[in-house]
Tab-separated table of C-alpha atoms in Angstrom:
chain	number	residue	atom	x	y	z
A	344	UNK	CA	0.000	0.000	0.000
A	345	UNK	CA	3.023	2.297	0.292
A	346	UNK	CA	3.807	2.375	-3.430
A	347	UNK	CA	2.119	2.605	-6.799
A	348	UNK	CA	3.004	3.875	-10.280
A	349	UNK	CA	2.117	7.472	-9.395
A	350	UNK	CA	4.514	7.497	-6.436
A	351	UNK	CA	7.492	5.469	-7.645
A	352	UNK	CA	10.612	7.227	-9.014
A	353	UNK	CA	10.293	8.159	-12.678
A	354	UNK	CA	12.312	6.006	-15.090
A	355	UNK	CA	14.670	7.544	-17.665
A	356	UNK	CA	12.356	6.830	-20.600
A	357	UNK	CA	9.625	8.919	-18.993
A	358	UNK	CA	11.867	11.926	-18.307
A	359	UNK	CA	10.695	13.857	-21.375
A	360	UNK	CA	9.843	17.376	-20.137
A	361	UNK	CA	12.158	19.909	-21.765
A	362	UNK	CA	12.251	23.707	-21.525
A	363	UNK	CA	8.825	24.350	-23.083
A	364	UNK	CA	7.073	21.756	-20.935
A	365	UNK	CA	8.491	23.268	-17.756
A	366	UNK	CA	7.743	26.763	-19.046
A	367	UNK	CA	4.155	25.744	-19.803
A	368	UNK	CA	3.655	24.249	-16.327
A	369	UNK	CA	4.146	27.716	-14.846
A	370	UNK	CA	2.965	29.586	-17.931
A	371	UNK	CA	-0.514	28.098	-17.687
A	372	UNK	CA	-0.832	29.622	-14.201
A	373	UNK	CA	-0.003	33.021	-15.694
A	374	UNK	CA	-2.145	32.710	-18.823
A	375	UNK	CA	-5.331	32.343	-16.800
A	376	UNK	CA	-8.302	34.436	-15.760
A	377	UNK	CA	-7.085	34.596	-12.160
A	378	UNK	CA	-3.804	36.261	-13.138
A	379	UNK	CA	-5.597	38.614	-15.568
A	380	UNK	CA	-7.756	40.039	-12.764
A	381	UNK	CA	-5.046	39.928	-10.075
A	382	UNK	CA	-4.089	43.615	-10.349
A	383	UNK	CA	-7.609	44.514	-9.238
A	384	UNK	CA	-6.347	43.742	-5.741
A	385	UNK	CA	-4.507	47.075	-5.890
A	386	UNK	CA	-7.859	48.784	-5.437
A	387	UNK	CA	-8.278	47.240	-2.001
A	388	UNK	CA	-4.863	48.151	-0.541
A	389	UNK	CA	-4.356	51.624	-1.987
A	390	UNK	CA	-1.234	51.062	-4.109
A	391	UNK	CA	-0.873	52.421	-7.612
A	392	UNK	CA	-0.886	49.884	-10.418
A	393	UNK	CA	2.811	50.462	-11.067
A	394	UNK	CA	3.599	49.676	-7.432
A	395	UNK	CA	1.373	46.626	-7.589
A	396	UNK	CA	3.277	45.241	-10.578
A	397	UNK	CA	6.523	45.937	-8.691
A	398	UNK	CA	5.207	43.970	-5.704
A	399	UNK	CA	4.228	41.138	-8.037
A	400	UNK	CA	7.780	41.008	-9.453
A	401	UNK	CA	9.235	40.736	-5.946
A	402	UNK	CA	6.682	38.032	-5.190
A	403	UNK	CA	7.817	36.206	-8.338
A	404	UNK	CA	11.441	36.302	-7.181
A	405	UNK	CA	10.455	34.758	-3.838
A	406	UNK	CA	8.352	32.157	-5.648
A	407	UNK	CA	11.282	31.258	-7.903
A	408	UNK	CA	13.511	30.662	-4.885
A	409	UNK	CA	11.000	28.349	-3.184
A	410	UNK	CA	10.102	26.598	-6.427
A	411	UNK	CA	13.669	25.783	-7.434
A	412	UNK	CA	14.310	24.530	-3.895
A	413	UNK	CA	11.235	22.303	-4.162
A	414	UNK	CA	12.564	20.953	-7.461
A	415	UNK	CA	15.508	19.296	-5.743
A	416	UNK	CA	14.079	15.895	-4.816
A	417	UNK	CA	12.242	15.651	-8.120
A	418	UNK	CA	15.393	16.367	-10.117
A	419	UNK	CA	17.822	14.269	-8.082
A	420	UNK	CA	15.710	11.355	-6.869
A	421	UNK	CA	12.778	11.516	-9.318
A	422	UNK	CA	10.179	11.460	-6.548
A	423	UNK	CA	7.249	13.758	-5.872
A	424	UNK	CA	5.772	15.638	-2.923
A	425	UNK	CA	4.001	12.622	-1.418
A	426	UNK	CA	7.164	10.547	-0.995
A	427	UNK	CA	9.263	13.506	0.142
A	428	UNK	CA	6.901	13.951	3.067
A	429	UNK	CA	7.906	10.499	4.316
A	430	UNK	CA	11.587	11.248	4.755
A	431	UNK	CA	10.721	14.514	6.513
A	432	UNK	CA	7.971	13.310	8.868
A	433	UNK	CA	8.091	9.511	8.596
A	434	UNK	CA	5.597	7.074	7.083
A	435	UNK	CA	2.723	7.933	9.422
A	436	UNK	CA	3.641	11.570	10.091
A	437	UNK	CA	3.627	12.268	6.348
A	438	UNK	CA	-0.157	12.030	6.469
A	439	UNK	CA	-0.342	15.546	7.912
A	440	UNK	CA	1.432	17.240	4.999
A	441	UNK	CA	-0.459	15.066	2.530
A	442	UNK	CA	-3.813	15.947	4.113
A	443	UNK	CA	-2.981	19.657	3.960
A	444	UNK	CA	-2.254	19.447	0.230
A	445	UNK	CA	-5.391	17.395	-0.463
A	446	UNK	CA	-7.511	20.053	1.251
A	447	UNK	CA	-5.653	22.827	-0.585
A	448	UNK	CA	-6.255	21.042	-3.891
A	449	UNK	CA	-9.991	20.785	-3.197
A	450	UNK	CA	-10.346	24.499	-2.394
A	451	UNK	CA	-8.134	25.513	-5.317
A	452	UNK	CA	-10.081	23.240	-7.643
A	453	UNK	CA	-13.342	24.920	-6.646
A	454	UNK	CA	-12.181	28.453	-7.474
A	455	UNK	CA	-10.574	27.347	-10.760
A	456	UNK	CA	-13.660	25.376	-11.762
A	457	UNK	CA	-15.909	28.360	-11.140
A	458	UNK	CA	-13.837	30.564	-13.446
A	459	UNK	CA	-13.662	27.692	-15.915
A	460	UNK	CA	-17.456	27.525	-15.987
A	461	UNK	CA	-17.580	31.210	-16.910
A	462	UNK	CA	-15.145	30.486	-19.751
A	463	UNK	CA	-17.352	27.630	-20.975
A	464	UNK	CA	-20.250	30.071	-21.122
A	465	UNK	CA	-18.231	32.272	-23.483
A	466	UNK	CA	-18.335	29.409	-25.979
A	467	UNK	CA	-22.040	28.638	-25.571
A	468	UNK	CA	-22.943	32.351	-25.682
A	469	UNK	CA	-21.430	32.489	-29.160
A	470	UNK	CA	-23.678	29.637	-30.275
A	471	UNK	CA	-27.012	30.841	-28.951
A	472	UNK	CA	-28.477	34.296	-28.395
A	473	UNK	CA	-31.136	32.671	-26.252
A	474	UNK	CA	-28.485	31.166	-23.970
A	475	UNK	CA	-26.772	34.558	-23.744
A	476	UNK	CA	-29.943	35.928	-22.161
A	477	UNK	CA	-30.936	32.767	-20.286
A	478	UNK	CA	-33.257	33.707	-17.386
A	479	UNK	CA	-32.230	32.712	-13.874
A	480	UNK	CA	-34.515	30.082	-12.317
A	481	UNK	CA	-32.482	29.523	-9.157
A	482	UNK	CA	-33.517	30.850	-5.775
A	483	UNK	CA	-32.403	34.361	-4.885
A	484	UNK	CA	-30.654	32.832	-1.873
A	485	UNK	CA	-28.236	31.037	-4.224
A	486	UNK	CA	-25.221	33.166	-5.091
A	487	UNK	CA	-25.201	31.924	-8.683
A	488	UNK	CA	-27.384	31.978	-11.777
A	489	UNK	CA	-28.725	29.064	-13.807
A	490	UNK	CA	-26.306	29.919	-16.585
A	491	UNK	CA	-23.311	29.960	-14.251
A	492	UNK	CA	-24.324	26.610	-12.786
A	493	UNK	CA	-24.616	25.042	-16.248
A	494	UNK	CA	-21.144	26.249	-17.257
A	495	UNK	CA	-19.756	25.071	-13.905
A	496	UNK	CA	-21.079	21.517	-14.419
A	497	UNK	CA	-19.923	21.319	-18.046
A	498	UNK	CA	-16.433	22.361	-16.958
A	499	UNK	CA	-16.397	19.463	-14.463
A	500	UNK	CA	-17.212	16.982	-17.228
A	501	UNK	CA	-14.510	18.357	-19.553
A	502	UNK	CA	-11.943	18.276	-16.763
A	503	UNK	CA	-12.758	14.718	-15.704
A	504	UNK	CA	-12.121	13.512	-19.264
A	505	UNK	CA	-8.544	14.858	-19.059
A	506	UNK	CA	-7.768	12.637	-16.064
A	507	UNK	CA	-7.626	9.643	-18.395
A	508	UNK	CA	-4.221	11.026	-19.438
A	509	UNK	CA	-1.100	9.889	-17.643
A	510	UNK	CA	0.552	12.751	-15.702
A	511	UNK	CA	3.713	12.521	-17.837
A	512	UNK	CA	1.584	13.296	-20.928
A	513	UNK	CA	0.000	16.384	-19.394
A	514	UNK	CA	2.464	18.662	-21.204
A	515	UNK	CA	0.512	17.948	-24.397
A	516	UNK	CA	-2.318	19.991	-22.858
A	517	UNK	CA	-0.167	22.569	-21.073
A	518	UNK	CA	1.819	23.813	-24.082
A	519	UNK	CA	-1.074	24.308	-26.591
A	520	UNK	CA	-3.287	25.943	-23.953
A	521	UNK	CA	-0.519	28.426	-23.082
A	522	UNK	CA	0.003	29.347	-26.732
A	523	UNK	CA	-3.724	29.694	-27.441
A	524	UNK	CA	-4.456	31.796	-24.367
A	525	UNK	CA	-1.434	34.029	-24.981
A	526	UNK	CA	-2.735	34.906	-28.457
A	527	UNK	CA	-6.298	35.315	-27.156
A	528	UNK	CA	-5.153	37.779	-24.498
A	529	UNK	CA	-3.046	39.749	-26.948
A	530	UNK	CA	-5.959	39.856	-29.399
A	531	UNK	CA	-8.294	41.319	-26.770
A	532	UNK	CA	-5.769	43.976	-25.726
A	533	UNK	CA	-4.852	44.933	-29.297
A	534	UNK	CA	-8.522	45.376	-30.204
A	535	UNK	CA	-9.331	47.428	-27.092
A	536	UNK	CA	-6.305	49.717	-27.382
A	537	UNK	CA	-7.053	50.245	-31.074
A	538	UNK	CA	-10.657	51.218	-30.341
A	539	UNK	CA	-9.680	53.425	-27.376
A	540	UNK	CA	-6.736	54.994	-29.254
A	541	UNK	CA	-4.441	54.149	-26.369
A	542	UNK	CA	-4.352	52.383	-23.035
A	543	UNK	CA	-6.754	54.729	-21.226
A	544	UNK	CA	-6.219	56.776	-18.086
A	545	UNK	CA	-6.408	54.077	-15.415
A	546	UNK	CA	-3.055	52.474	-16.190
A	547	UNK	CA	-1.382	55.909	-16.296
A	548	UNK	CA	-2.501	56.702	-12.771
A	549	UNK	CA	0.334	57.002	-10.253
A	550	UNK	CA	-1.898	57.866	-7.305
A	551	UNK	CA	-1.109	56.074	-4.057
A	552	UNK	CA	-3.776	56.297	-1.374
A	553	UNK	CA	-1.659	54.918	1.477
A	554	UNK	CA	1.586	56.410	2.792
A	555	UNK	CA	4.324	55.746	5.331
A	556	UNK	CA	4.216	52.488	7.281
A	557	UNK	CA	0.758	51.729	5.887
A	558	UNK	CA	2.226	51.807	2.393
A	559	UNK	CA	5.107	49.543	3.464
A	560	UNK	CA	2.666	46.992	4.894
A	561	UNK	CA	0.595	47.258	1.697
A	562	UNK	CA	3.712	46.178	-0.231
A	563	UNK	CA	4.212	43.269	2.161
A	564	UNK	CA	0.563	42.307	1.755
A	565	UNK	CA	0.693	42.360	-2.057
A	566	UNK	CA	3.939	40.360	-2.154
A	567	UNK	CA	2.502	37.698	0.170
A	568	UNK	CA	-0.820	37.774	-1.710
A	569	UNK	CA	0.979	37.099	-4.984
A	570	UNK	CA	3.213	34.373	-3.572
A	571	UNK	CA	0.223	32.765	-1.875
A	572	UNK	CA	-1.817	32.758	-5.087
A	573	UNK	CA	0.779	30.622	-6.901
A	574	UNK	CA	2.009	28.609	-3.893
A	575	UNK	CA	0.170	25.422	-4.994
A	576	UNK	CA	2.364	25.329	-8.087
A	577	UNK	CA	5.480	25.733	-5.946
A	578	UNK	CA	4.321	23.005	-3.549
A	579	UNK	CA	3.623	20.645	-6.460
A	580	UNK	CA	6.921	21.378	-8.213
A	581	UNK	CA	8.675	18.081	-7.416
A	582	UNK	CA	5.718	16.117	-8.801
A	583	UNK	CA	6.584	17.495	-12.239
A	584	UNK	CA	10.297	18.316	-11.986
A	585	UNK	CA	10.866	14.538	-11.877
A	586	UNK	CA	9.693	14.392	-15.518
A	587	UNK	CA	12.380	16.882	-16.631
A	588	UNK	CA	15.110	15.992	-19.093
A	589	UNK	CA	17.672	18.086	-17.206
A	590	UNK	CA	18.112	20.548	-14.355
A	591	UNK	CA	18.724	23.331	-16.913
A	592	UNK	CA	15.304	22.844	-18.510
A	593	UNK	CA	13.658	23.252	-15.096
A	594	UNK	CA	15.651	26.312	-14.071
A	595	UNK	CA	15.245	28.165	-17.372
A	596	UNK	CA	11.602	27.164	-17.860
A	597	UNK	CA	10.582	28.120	-14.327
A	598	UNK	CA	12.475	31.420	-14.191
A	599	UNK	CA	11.291	32.590	-17.634
A	600	UNK	CA	7.659	31.614	-16.987
A	601	UNK	CA	7.580	33.286	-13.570
A	602	UNK	CA	9.146	36.543	-14.737
A	603	UNK	CA	7.708	37.184	-18.208
A	604	UNK	CA	4.008	36.165	-18.502
A	605	UNK	CA	3.392	36.564	-14.774
A	606	UNK	CA	4.361	40.234	-15.139
A	607	UNK	CA	2.667	40.889	-18.478
A	608	UNK	CA	-0.745	39.308	-17.861
A	609	UNK	CA	-1.680	41.526	-14.854
A	610	UNK	CA	-0.712	44.518	-17.038
A	611	UNK	CA	-3.104	43.175	-19.694
A	612	UNK	CA	-5.831	43.116	-17.043
A	613	UNK	CA	-5.207	46.752	-16.100
A	614	UNK	CA	-5.188	47.812	-19.775
A	615	UNK	CA	-8.462	45.939	-20.276
A	616	UNK	CA	-10.098	47.709	-17.338
A	617	UNK	CA	-8.638	51.069	-18.372
A	618	UNK	CA	-9.762	50.891	-22.009
A	619	UNK	CA	-13.236	49.550	-21.201
A	620	UNK	CA	-13.736	52.409	-18.747
A	621	UNK	CA	-12.929	54.853	-21.533
A	622	UNK	CA	-15.018	53.055	-24.161
A	623	UNK	CA	-18.011	51.823	-22.157
A	624	UNK	CA	-17.981	53.933	-18.996
A	625	UNK	CA	-17.242	51.019	-16.661
A	626	UNK	CA	-14.222	48.950	-15.722
A	627	UNK	CA	-14.491	45.364	-16.974
A	628	UNK	CA	-11.840	43.230	-15.297
A	629	UNK	CA	-12.975	39.784	-16.376
A	630	UNK	CA	-12.424	38.801	-20.040
A	631	UNK	CA	-15.806	37.055	-19.865
A	632	UNK	CA	-17.474	40.349	-18.901
A	633	UNK	CA	-15.830	42.093	-21.848
A	634	UNK	CA	-17.185	39.539	-24.301
A	635	UNK	CA	-20.591	39.534	-22.629
A	636	UNK	CA	-20.744	43.293	-23.181
A	637	UNK	CA	-19.760	42.919	-26.827
A	638	UNK	CA	-22.322	40.180	-27.479
A	639	UNK	CA	-25.072	42.050	-25.653
A	640	UNK	CA	-24.412	45.283	-27.546
A	641	UNK	CA	-24.004	43.674	-30.952
A	642	UNK	CA	-24.550	39.951	-31.520
A	643	UNK	CA	-22.550	40.038	-34.745
A	644	UNK	CA	-20.566	37.316	-36.489
A	645	UNK	CA	-17.292	38.952	-35.462
A	646	UNK	CA	-18.227	39.193	-31.787
A	647	UNK	CA	-19.474	35.615	-31.781
A	648	UNK	CA	-16.295	34.321	-33.458
A	649	UNK	CA	-14.122	36.218	-30.974
A	650	UNK	CA	-16.143	34.898	-28.027
A	651	UNK	CA	-15.919	31.328	-29.316
A	652	UNK	CA	-12.187	31.166	-30.029
A	653	UNK	CA	-11.183	33.118	-26.919
A	654	UNK	CA	-13.614	30.995	-24.901
A	655	UNK	CA	-11.944	27.821	-26.162
A	656	UNK	CA	-8.507	29.214	-25.283
A	657	UNK	CA	-9.485	30.365	-21.783
A	658	UNK	CA	-11.361	27.123	-21.081
A	659	UNK	CA	-8.321	25.101	-22.163
A	660	UNK	CA	-6.030	27.109	-19.890
A	661	UNK	CA	-8.394	26.696	-16.934
A	662	UNK	CA	-8.575	22.937	-17.538
A	663	UNK	CA	-4.785	22.667	-17.837
A	664	UNK	CA	-4.285	24.788	-14.719
A	665	UNK	CA	-6.840	22.778	-12.762
A	666	UNK	CA	-5.528	19.323	-13.611
A	667	UNK	CA	-1.896	20.287	-12.966
A	668	UNK	CA	-2.316	22.297	-9.764
A	669	UNK	CA	-5.196	20.352	-8.228
A	670	UNK	CA	-6.245	17.135	-9.932
A	671	UNK	CA	-3.085	15.143	-10.562
A	672	UNK	CA	-1.275	16.560	-7.523
A	673	UNK	CA	-4.153	15.814	-5.141
A	674	UNK	CA	-4.716	12.470	-6.841
A	675	UNK	CA	-1.156	11.365	-6.149
A	676	UNK	CA	-1.668	12.209	-2.490
A	677	UNK	CA	-4.997	10.370	-2.336
A	678	UNK	CA	-3.405	7.328	-3.954
């Protein structure tokens, strides 16, 4: 009962993850709805958006340090988190660390699945004008609509189908979803900045509401917030670093993915909110809200095509993020 194929050291023939696979493991966390809307947290702590991005970069540096440290036992001994808990706490004591990660995976899965359901609705909205305006039949006491619940359940079904893959083959989902979502995000931003003739006024704002020690603690809060938001990926690192072809592929892939897209995507979110405020009189942080506005205002072929293809890309990234950060990692622990 102490070993199975998910827990045993990875053989040489299965060590196939090169630079792009390791980049995509972290890239899929960045190319997601959660990272797009992350800069909105600046509104709650009083920092300017420039300062928020600076705090995110510092958080990325801390994350890189912890992540590369967590890569060690995967790279050297080809074992994952579950086994590493045994030589730290013993066979029976390892249950505590394993239980913590199982619970973390469940909570993380729920938030990812909810956003994934909203992405699924982007696709179905492009198919049916009636679905776009589907009336809510749920009780007012339920903090969800019928449409959101439908998308949520469909996302579960799509995600479950991906668990028939072996974990070592997961990079075949990670890499395409990263590429697709990257182009989808750039397409949205290019269109909005073209229509707004610039990036809008919000991103240019340098106003800081807090000062002195309060500002310093706001920086600490944002750094810890950012590190905490990606900590599941850092915790799970050894589960996937054991698939790597070399230590170099892990170091380069992790560092590049945590410094480049993780910095750019929050900026995309701010530009999206800034341009939509200029164009439509309201800040739209969620990509799904942007497309819902476009489809509601003009249910044209172009808007429907954009909603469909971007919906497919965002849904794929949410599925890839969910199975890597929650499903396979928590499954190894449960096994």
